[in-house]
Short mmCIF file of C-alpha atoms in Angstrom, two decimals:
data_model
loop_
_atom_site.label_atom_id
_atom_site.label_comp_id
_atom_site.label_asym_id
_atom_site.label_seq_id
_atom_site.Cartn_x
_atom_site.Cartn_y
_atom_site.Cartn_z
CA MET A 1 0.00 0.00 0.00
CA ARG A 2 2.85 2.31 0.82
CA SER A 3 4.30 1.65 -2.60
CA LEU A 4 0.97 2.42 -4.24
CA GLY A 5 0.65 5.59 -2.18
CA THR A 6 4.09 6.66 -3.26
CA LEU A 7 3.16 6.02 -6.90
CA THR A 8 -0.10 7.93 -6.49
CA GLY A 9 1.76 10.82 -4.90
CA PHE A 10 4.30 10.81 -7.73
CA ASN A 11 1.55 10.90 -10.35
CA SER A 12 -0.08 13.80 -8.52
CA LEU A 13 3.26 15.62 -8.40
CA PHE A 14 3.77 14.92 -12.10
CA ARG A 15 0.36 16.35 -12.91
CA ARG A 16 1.17 19.49 -10.92
CA SER A 17 4.57 19.74 -12.60
CA LYS A 18 3.01 19.36 -16.04
CA SER A 19 0.47 22.04 -15.17
CA SER A 20 3.28 24.32 -14.00
CA VAL A 21 5.10 23.85 -17.30
CA THR A 22 1.93 24.75 -19.18
CA ASN A 23 1.55 27.92 -17.09
CA LEU A 24 5.21 28.77 -17.65
CA ASN A 25 4.73 28.43 -21.40
CA LYS A 26 1.84 30.86 -21.19
CA ILE A 27 4.02 33.29 -19.27
CA ASN A 28 6.76 32.96 -21.87
CA GLU A 29 4.42 33.71 -24.78
CA ARG A 30 5.47 37.12 -26.07
CA ARG A 31 3.11 39.97 -25.37
CA ARG A 32 2.40 41.87 -28.58
CA VAL A 33 2.84 45.64 -28.58
CA VAL A 34 0.74 47.94 -30.73
CA VAL A 35 0.53 51.68 -31.37
CA THR A 36 -2.82 53.26 -30.49
CA GLY A 37 -1.94 56.96 -30.30
CA ILE A 38 0.45 59.43 -31.96
CA GLY A 39 1.24 63.11 -31.49
CA ALA A 40 3.79 65.42 -33.09
CA VAL A 41 5.01 69.00 -33.21
CA SER A 42 7.42 69.93 -36.00
CA SER A 43 8.29 72.57 -38.58
CA LEU A 44 5.50 71.07 -40.70
CA GLY A 45 2.82 71.88 -38.14
CA ASN A 46 1.67 71.37 -34.57
CA ASN A 47 -0.21 68.12 -35.16
CA VAL A 48 0.10 64.83 -37.04
CA VAL A 49 -2.63 65.67 -39.57
CA ASP A 50 -0.73 68.69 -40.90
CA LEU A 51 2.58 66.81 -40.74
CA TRP A 52 1.31 63.93 -42.90
CA ARG A 53 -0.57 66.17 -45.33
CA ARG A 54 2.48 68.31 -46.03
CA ILE A 55 4.72 65.29 -46.48
CA LEU A 56 2.35 63.85 -49.09
CA ASN A 57 2.35 67.29 -50.76
CA CYS A 58 6.19 67.17 -50.87
CA GLU A 59 6.51 70.36 -48.80
CA ALA A 60 9.53 71.37 -46.73
CA GLY A 61 9.41 73.23 -43.41
CA ILE A 62 12.94 74.61 -43.69
CA THR A 63 13.44 78.37 -43.57
CA LYS A 64 16.17 81.01 -43.27
CA LEU A 65 17.55 81.80 -39.83
CA GLY A 66 17.20 85.22 -38.20
CA SER A 67 19.68 88.05 -37.73
CA GLU A 68 21.06 86.59 -34.47
CA PHE A 69 22.72 83.87 -36.57
CA LYS A 70 24.52 86.37 -38.78
CA GLY A 71 28.10 85.37 -39.63
CA LEU A 72 27.58 81.61 -39.20
CA PRO A 73 28.27 79.37 -42.22
CA CYS A 74 24.82 77.74 -41.98
CA GLN A 75 21.83 80.06 -42.35
CA VAL A 76 18.95 77.58 -42.54
CA ALA A 77 16.97 75.43 -40.09
CA ALA A 78 13.62 73.65 -39.71
CA GLN A 79 12.08 75.97 -37.13
CA LEU A 80 8.73 75.56 -35.40
CA PRO A 81 5.89 77.89 -36.34
CA ARG A 82 5.66 78.96 -32.69
CA GLU A 83 2.81 81.41 -33.29
CA GLN A 84 0.64 78.39 -34.16
CA LEU A 85 1.55 76.28 -31.13
CA GLN A 86 -0.99 77.76 -28.70
CA ILE A 87 1.27 76.86 -25.79
CA GLU A 88 -1.02 78.67 -23.35
CA LYS A 89 -3.71 76.11 -24.21
CA TYR A 90 -1.60 73.38 -22.63
CA LEU A 91 0.75 75.06 -20.17
CA SER A 92 0.44 77.67 -17.43
CA LYS A 93 2.96 80.43 -16.73
CA SER A 94 4.25 78.34 -13.83
CA ASP A 95 4.76 75.39 -16.17
CA LEU A 96 6.79 77.53 -18.56
CA LYS A 97 9.12 78.55 -15.72
CA VAL A 98 10.05 74.99 -14.76
CA MET A 99 10.00 73.33 -18.20
CA SER A 100 12.61 73.58 -20.92
CA PRO A 101 11.35 74.26 -24.47
CA ALA A 102 11.89 70.58 -25.37
CA THR A 103 9.81 69.46 -22.39
CA GLN A 104 7.04 71.87 -23.37
CA LEU A 105 6.93 70.36 -26.86
CA CYS A 106 6.79 66.85 -25.40
CA ILE A 107 3.77 67.85 -23.28
CA ILE A 108 1.93 69.16 -26.36
CA ALA A 109 2.73 66.03 -28.41
CA THR A 110 1.64 63.83 -25.49
CA GLU A 111 -1.75 65.53 -25.35
CA GLU A 112 -2.33 64.71 -29.02
CA ALA A 113 -1.15 61.12 -28.57
CA LEU A 114 -3.61 60.60 -25.69
CA GLN A 115 -6.38 62.24 -27.68
CA THR A 116 -5.86 60.07 -30.77
CA ALA A 117 -5.69 57.00 -28.52
CA LYS A 118 -8.97 58.09 -26.88
CA LEU A 119 -7.38 57.46 -23.51
CA ASP A 120 -7.82 59.89 -20.63
CA PRO A 121 -5.63 59.02 -17.62
CA LYS A 122 -8.09 60.82 -15.34
CA GLU A 123 -10.62 58.10 -16.11
CA LEU A 124 -8.27 55.23 -15.27
CA ASN A 125 -8.20 53.41 -11.95
CA SER A 126 -5.18 53.22 -9.66
CA ASP A 127 -4.16 49.70 -10.78
CA THR A 128 -4.09 50.79 -14.45
CA LEU A 129 -2.08 53.93 -13.67
CA GLU A 130 0.51 51.78 -11.89
CA ARG A 131 1.01 49.90 -15.17
CA PHE A 132 1.07 53.03 -17.34
CA GLY A 133 4.61 54.30 -17.88
CA VAL A 134 6.64 56.95 -19.66
CA CYS A 135 9.80 56.52 -21.72
CA VAL A 136 10.69 59.92 -23.18
CA GLY A 137 14.16 61.29 -23.85
CA MET A 138 16.15 64.24 -25.08
CA GLY A 139 19.25 64.22 -27.27
CA MET A 140 20.80 67.43 -25.95
CA PHE A 141 19.62 70.35 -23.86
CA ASP A 142 19.32 73.92 -25.08
CA LEU A 143 22.81 75.42 -24.94
CA SER A 144 21.38 78.93 -24.91
CA GLU A 145 19.94 78.17 -21.45
CA VAL A 146 23.41 77.38 -20.14
CA TYR A 147 24.90 80.48 -21.72
CA GLY A 148 22.06 82.62 -20.36
CA ALA A 149 22.50 81.22 -16.85
CA TRP A 150 26.25 81.90 -17.02
CA GLN A 151 25.56 85.52 -17.95
CA GLN A 152 23.19 85.84 -15.00
CA LEU A 153 25.82 84.36 -12.69
CA GLN A 154 28.21 87.17 -13.64
CA LYS A 155 25.65 89.59 -12.21
CA GLY A 156 25.37 87.62 -8.97
CA TYR A 157 24.58 84.21 -7.53
CA ASN A 158 20.96 85.12 -6.76
CA ARG A 159 20.32 85.94 -10.41
CA VAL A 160 20.59 82.25 -11.39
CA SER A 161 17.13 80.70 -11.66
CA PRO A 162 16.33 77.95 -9.11
CA PHE A 163 14.82 76.07 -12.05
CA PHE A 164 18.04 76.15 -14.09
CA VAL A 165 19.12 72.58 -13.31
CA PRO A 166 15.65 70.96 -13.45
CA ARG A 167 15.04 72.57 -16.86
CA LEU A 168 18.23 70.97 -18.23
CA LEU A 169 17.85 67.39 -17.02
CA PRO A 170 17.11 65.00 -19.92
CA ASN A 171 14.65 62.98 -17.82
CA MET A 172 12.39 65.95 -17.05
CA PRO A 173 9.98 65.34 -19.96
CA CYS A 174 9.33 61.92 -18.38
CA GLY A 175 8.89 63.46 -14.97
CA HIS A 176 6.50 66.19 -16.06
CA ILE A 177 4.40 63.85 -18.22
CA SER A 178 4.06 61.30 -15.41
CA MET A 179 3.22 63.97 -12.80
CA ARG A 180 0.74 65.68 -15.10
CA HIS A 181 -1.23 62.47 -15.66
CA GLY A 182 -0.51 60.46 -12.50
CA LEU A 183 1.37 57.71 -14.33
CA ARG A 184 3.21 55.42 -11.90
CA GLY A 185 4.53 52.77 -14.26
CA PRO A 186 8.14 52.64 -15.51
CA ASN A 187 9.64 56.13 -15.69
CA HIS A 188 12.66 55.84 -17.96
CA SER A 189 14.63 58.42 -19.90
CA VAL A 190 16.90 57.89 -22.90
CA SER A 191 19.66 60.15 -24.20
CA THR A 192 21.58 58.56 -27.05
CA ALA A 193 22.19 61.50 -29.38
CA CYS A 194 20.31 61.15 -32.67
CA ALA A 195 19.09 57.63 -31.83
CA THR A 196 17.27 58.83 -28.68
CA GLY A 197 13.71 58.73 -30.02
CA SER A 198 14.04 55.27 -31.55
CA HIS A 199 15.71 53.86 -28.46
CA ALA A 200 12.90 55.30 -26.32
CA ILE A 201 10.27 53.53 -28.43
CA GLY A 202 12.21 50.26 -28.43
CA ASP A 203 12.78 50.36 -24.68
CA ALA A 204 9.10 51.14 -24.05
CA MET A 205 8.10 48.23 -26.26
CA ARG A 206 10.29 45.92 -24.16
CA PHE A 207 8.77 47.19 -20.90
CA ILE A 208 5.36 46.11 -22.19
CA ARG A 209 6.58 42.88 -23.75
CA ASN A 210 8.37 41.91 -20.53
CA GLY A 211 5.28 42.58 -18.41
CA ASP A 212 6.52 45.70 -16.60
CA ALA A 213 3.70 47.81 -18.06
CA ASP A 214 0.56 47.59 -20.18
CA ILE A 215 0.70 51.12 -21.61
CA MET A 216 3.68 53.38 -22.35
CA LEU A 217 4.10 56.88 -23.70
CA ALA A 218 7.33 56.91 -25.72
CA GLY A 219 9.32 59.41 -27.74
CA SER A 220 11.53 62.45 -27.41
CA GLY A 221 11.69 66.22 -27.75
CA GLU A 222 14.39 68.55 -29.04
CA SER A 223 14.65 72.33 -29.15
CA CYS A 224 18.16 73.67 -29.52
CA ILE A 225 18.20 75.89 -32.59
CA ASP A 226 20.35 78.63 -31.12
CA PRO A 227 23.54 80.38 -32.33
CA LEU A 228 25.84 78.37 -30.08
CA SER A 229 24.43 74.99 -31.19
CA ILE A 230 24.49 75.97 -34.86
CA ALA A 231 28.07 77.23 -34.47
CA GLY A 232 29.11 73.99 -32.78
CA PHE A 233 27.71 71.79 -35.53
CA CYS A 234 29.21 74.09 -38.15
CA ARG A 235 32.63 73.64 -36.56
CA ILE A 236 32.45 69.87 -37.10
CA ARG A 237 31.25 70.54 -40.65
CA ALA A 238 28.01 68.64 -40.13
CA LEU A 239 25.53 71.27 -41.37
CA SER A 240 24.52 72.26 -44.90
CA THR A 241 26.01 75.58 -46.03
CA ALA A 242 25.53 75.46 -49.80
CA PHE A 243 21.81 76.28 -49.89
CA ASN A 244 21.52 79.31 -47.61
CA GLU A 245 19.56 81.22 -50.27
CA THR A 246 17.25 78.29 -51.07
CA PRO A 247 16.40 76.83 -47.63
CA SER A 248 13.75 74.37 -48.84
CA GLN A 249 16.41 72.63 -50.96
CA ALA A 250 19.06 72.36 -48.24
CA SER A 251 18.18 68.93 -46.84
CA ARG A 252 18.57 66.39 -49.64
CA PRO A 253 19.24 62.82 -48.43
CA PHE A 254 20.87 60.55 -51.05
CA ASP A 255 21.27 63.40 -53.58
CA LYS A 256 24.62 63.81 -55.28
CA ASN A 257 24.96 67.42 -54.09
CA ARG A 258 24.07 66.93 -50.41
CA ASP A 259 26.50 68.74 -48.14
CA GLY A 260 25.25 68.28 -44.58
CA PHE A 261 22.13 68.10 -42.46
CA VAL A 262 19.67 70.85 -41.55
CA MET A 263 18.91 71.31 -37.85
CA GLY A 264 15.28 70.78 -36.87
CA GLU A 265 13.25 71.00 -33.69
CA GLY A 266 10.08 69.42 -32.36
CA ALA A 267 8.69 66.44 -30.48
CA ALA A 268 6.79 63.25 -31.20
CA ILE A 269 5.11 60.87 -28.78
CA LEU A 270 3.61 57.43 -29.40
CA LEU A 271 1.22 55.60 -27.12
CA LEU A 272 2.18 51.92 -27.04
CA GLU A 273 -0.17 49.33 -25.64
CA GLU A 274 -0.26 45.61 -25.02
CA LEU A 275 -2.46 44.09 -27.72
CA GLU A 276 -5.05 42.41 -25.49
CA HIS A 277 -5.33 45.57 -23.40
CA ALA A 278 -5.96 47.61 -26.56
CA LEU A 279 -8.52 45.13 -27.89
CA GLN A 280 -10.34 45.02 -24.57
CA ARG A 281 -10.96 48.77 -24.64
CA LYS A 282 -11.69 48.65 -28.41
CA ALA A 283 -8.85 51.00 -29.29
CA ASN A 284 -8.06 51.95 -32.88
CA ILE A 285 -4.81 50.11 -33.60
CA LEU A 286 -2.48 52.05 -35.93
CA GLY A 287 0.43 49.61 -36.19
CA GLU A 288 2.49 47.02 -34.36
CA ILE A 289 6.07 47.14 -33.07
CA LEU A 290 7.50 43.76 -34.01
CA GLY A 291 11.17 44.06 -33.16
CA TYR A 292 14.01 46.21 -31.86
CA GLY A 293 17.71 45.98 -32.62
CA LEU A 294 20.64 47.85 -31.09
CA SER A 295 24.37 47.97 -31.79
CA GLY A 296 27.53 50.03 -31.41
CA ASP A 297 29.97 51.02 -34.15
CA ALA A 298 32.98 50.97 -31.80
CA HIS A 299 34.64 53.22 -34.35
CA HIS A 300 34.55 57.05 -34.02
CA ILE A 301 32.81 59.78 -32.00
CA THR A 302 30.94 61.23 -35.00
CA SER A 303 31.62 59.15 -38.13
CA PRO A 304 30.15 55.69 -38.85
CA SER A 305 32.53 52.96 -39.92
CA GLU A 306 32.94 52.70 -43.69
CA ASP A 307 31.73 49.10 -43.78
CA GLY A 308 28.42 50.03 -42.12
CA ALA A 309 28.80 47.08 -39.73
CA GLY A 310 27.05 48.79 -36.82
CA ALA A 311 24.04 49.85 -38.89
CA ALA A 312 23.78 46.37 -40.42
CA LEU A 313 23.90 44.70 -36.99
CA ALA A 314 21.06 46.87 -35.69
CA MET A 315 18.86 45.97 -38.68
CA ILE A 316 19.71 42.25 -38.46
CA ARG A 317 18.90 42.21 -34.75
CA ALA A 318 15.59 44.04 -35.28
CA ILE A 319 14.55 41.46 -37.88
CA LYS A 320 15.61 38.61 -35.61
CA ASP A 321 13.77 40.12 -32.64
CA ALA A 322 10.66 40.47 -34.81
CA GLN A 323 10.85 36.72 -35.52
CA ILE A 324 10.44 37.27 -39.25
CA THR A 325 12.60 36.67 -42.32
CA LYS A 326 14.19 39.58 -44.15
CA ASP A 327 12.18 38.98 -47.32
CA VAL A 328 9.04 40.11 -45.45
CA VAL A 329 10.39 43.67 -45.17
CA THR A 330 9.40 45.89 -48.11
CA TYR A 331 10.38 49.41 -46.95
CA VAL A 332 13.16 51.05 -44.94
CA ASN A 333 12.65 54.49 -43.44
CA ALA A 334 16.28 55.55 -43.40
CA HIS A 335 18.14 57.67 -40.89
CA ALA A 336 19.88 59.40 -43.87
CA THR A 337 20.52 62.94 -42.65
CA SER A 338 21.90 64.36 -45.92
CA THR A 339 25.58 64.04 -45.00
CA PRO A 340 27.90 62.79 -47.76
CA ALA A 341 29.31 59.82 -45.82
CA GLY A 342 26.35 58.86 -43.64
CA ASP A 343 23.79 58.39 -46.42
CA ARG A 344 26.16 56.33 -48.52
CA ILE A 345 27.20 54.06 -45.67
CA GLU A 346 23.61 53.45 -44.57
CA ALA A 347 22.56 52.57 -48.13
CA GLN A 348 25.41 50.09 -48.38
CA ALA A 349 24.47 48.59 -45.01
CA ILE A 350 20.89 48.09 -46.24
CA CYS A 351 22.26 46.30 -49.32
CA LYS A 352 24.45 44.13 -47.12
CA VAL A 353 21.57 43.12 -44.86
CA PHE A 354 19.02 42.31 -47.56
CA GLY A 355 21.24 40.93 -50.34
CA ASP A 356 19.25 39.99 -53.44
CA HIS A 357 16.01 41.04 -51.74
CA VAL A 358 17.16 44.69 -51.68
CA ASN A 359 15.74 45.17 -55.19
CA LYS A 360 12.25 44.63 -53.73
CA ILE A 361 12.75 47.17 -50.95
CA ARG A 362 11.95 50.86 -51.26
CA VAL A 363 13.87 53.40 -49.18
CA SER A 364 13.27 57.02 -48.24
CA SER A 365 14.28 59.61 -45.68
CA THR A 366 11.79 62.34 -44.76
CA LYS A 367 14.44 64.72 -43.41
CA GLY A 368 14.16 66.77 -46.61
CA HIS A 369 10.73 67.79 -45.28
CA HIS A 370 11.40 68.49 -41.59
CA GLY A 371 15.18 68.58 -41.17
CA HIS A 372 17.14 66.55 -38.66
CA LEU A 373 15.60 66.82 -35.20
CA LEU A 374 18.65 65.21 -33.54
CA GLY A 375 17.30 63.21 -30.57
CA SER A 376 13.72 63.66 -31.76
CA SER A 377 14.28 62.44 -35.31
CA GLY A 378 13.70 58.70 -34.85
CA ASN A 379 10.40 59.13 -33.03
CA LEU A 380 9.05 61.78 -35.43
CA GLU A 381 9.93 59.52 -38.35
CA THR A 382 8.29 56.58 -36.58
CA VAL A 383 5.08 58.61 -36.34
CA ILE A 384 5.38 59.27 -40.09
CA LEU A 385 5.98 55.55 -40.67
CA ILE A 386 2.90 54.65 -38.63
CA LYS A 387 0.85 57.01 -40.82
CA ALA A 388 2.42 55.47 -43.93
CA LEU A 389 1.50 51.95 -42.80
CA ALA A 390 -2.06 52.94 -42.02
CA ALA A 391 -2.50 54.91 -45.25
CA ASN A 392 -0.70 52.31 -47.39
CA LYS A 393 1.54 55.05 -48.82
CA ILE A 394 5.32 55.37 -48.80
CA PRO A 395 6.59 58.89 -48.02
CA PRO A 396 9.14 60.40 -50.42
CA SER A 397 12.67 61.77 -50.15
CA LEU A 398 12.77 65.41 -51.23
CA ASN A 399 15.28 67.33 -53.34
CA ILE A 400 16.80 64.43 -55.25
CA GLU A 401 17.88 66.02 -58.51
CA GLU A 402 20.54 63.41 -59.20
CA LEU A 403 20.91 60.28 -57.12
CA ASP A 404 24.43 59.73 -55.84
CA LYS A 405 26.09 56.96 -57.87
CA ASP A 406 27.14 55.22 -54.63
CA ILE A 407 23.55 54.86 -53.41
CA CYS A 408 22.66 51.23 -54.11
CA VAL A 409 19.01 51.23 -52.99
CA ASN A 410 15.65 52.10 -54.57
CA VAL A 411 14.98 55.62 -53.29
CA VAL A 412 11.38 56.87 -53.40
CA THR A 413 11.10 60.47 -54.67
CA LYS A 414 7.30 60.78 -54.86
CA PRO A 415 4.56 59.33 -52.63
CA GLU A 416 3.86 55.76 -53.73
CA ILE A 417 1.23 53.13 -53.01
CA TRP A 418 2.87 50.66 -50.65
CA CYS A 419 0.95 47.51 -51.51
CA HIS A 420 -1.92 47.02 -53.95
CA ASP A 421 -3.41 44.40 -51.64
CA ARG A 422 -4.41 46.45 -48.59
CA GLN A 423 -5.20 43.28 -46.64
CA LYS A 424 -1.58 42.19 -46.81
CA THR A 425 0.58 43.01 -43.81
CA ARG A 426 3.18 45.66 -44.59
CA VAL A 427 6.50 45.47 -42.73
CA ALA A 428 9.21 48.14 -42.48
CA LEU A 429 12.41 49.04 -40.67
CA LYS A 430 13.06 52.43 -39.09
CA ASN A 431 16.77 53.24 -38.67
CA SER A 432 18.35 55.77 -36.31
CA PHE A 433 22.05 56.33 -35.65
CA GLY A 434 23.81 58.71 -33.26
CA PHE A 435 27.15 60.26 -32.38
CA GLY A 436 29.26 57.89 -30.33
CA GLY A 437 28.37 55.07 -32.71
CA THR A 438 25.01 54.17 -31.16
CA ASN A 439 22.53 52.51 -33.54
CA SER A 440 18.88 51.54 -33.34
CA SER A 441 16.49 49.83 -35.74
CA LEU A 442 12.78 49.25 -35.20
CA CYS A 443 10.74 46.67 -37.09
CA ILE A 444 7.17 47.94 -37.47
CA ALA A 445 4.16 46.46 -39.25
CA SER A 446 0.64 47.37 -40.23
CA TYR A 447 -1.98 45.78 -38.01
CA ILE A 448 -4.64 43.62 -39.59
CA GLY A 449 -6.93 42.25 -36.91
#
């Protein structure tokens, strides 16, 4: 009897063990992450509707700089139409004192993202707010703020604003967004130069996928078009100087006559959500984040390696993380900033990654429209990509009069239909690369329920 009891006990233990394995498998099933809200402020307008409309109309938001920039080699930038922002609609005078310009733009973009997602944090219960996080970064702070504070210090210690340091901290957009809406989930800030926005989206996706949150606001803001910043980028010969009299033609990714990037400013925020959570509240799903790849060039502080190894690794890892094959990808939204070396190296990296399939992939960079927003470029371009997926249209690269002979990819110069079968899932990569050799690639798809 004792032997039988032992056997019965073993069988019971085995059944429990088998059940535990089943539960573990359920836990290990990947949570899918979708986009349900988007918001943006850029030189093309203070909302996503205007941004997308002007891109499809092949318009550029690049203009001539003011008199305070006199004497600098670069005289163009993609500046915000600040008179149209209606900042007072979103922020009080007290808010403006404690928030940097980049943080202010993030707040405005966040409001639009929440509105398009039809999600009001005030209506959420405490448990939901504890699983609602923020992952918003900043590539670099406004250097004019530092210079202004230094000038005040020369007049006396008490002239320095008590909000000087809080306004500069790169994590303050996260802080202000979370405090404004009572969000107590992961509060994480990213600052990886021009890859900041993409890294923020990728990190937020992982927080949801790993079960740390159900909802995340992700993106970045940048506002540093000032004489000192422009002078600094001019000194490293990064900015365009050949089109000062024709600003709208200055940013020209992949064109033979490109001579540097055009500084831009703005912010873009995406609302990411776990799929089942989004379906349960009947949210309008705009797209799905499938994968995220990161890498380092380990080469130079500003220049990518000639072989494009870092860029290629990021793309390969994004595809692997998405659990797809490379032949599924049909479009790459390139980082391509309009620098002679960077555009060429990225194009060659795309060819290296996709091999024979590269002939079936279309490529474009929208920086000809809105300039290079530094740390807020990857997230703004992801918003554009989300619109492209939903509208089944590929956005164009502007100002290509003659394609550089070293560009080995199919560059789109006019808006194109993405896929004639709208029911077919469309898959794309979004590349972002930054000083210090930091690289990010997102794999994003249309959502077909």
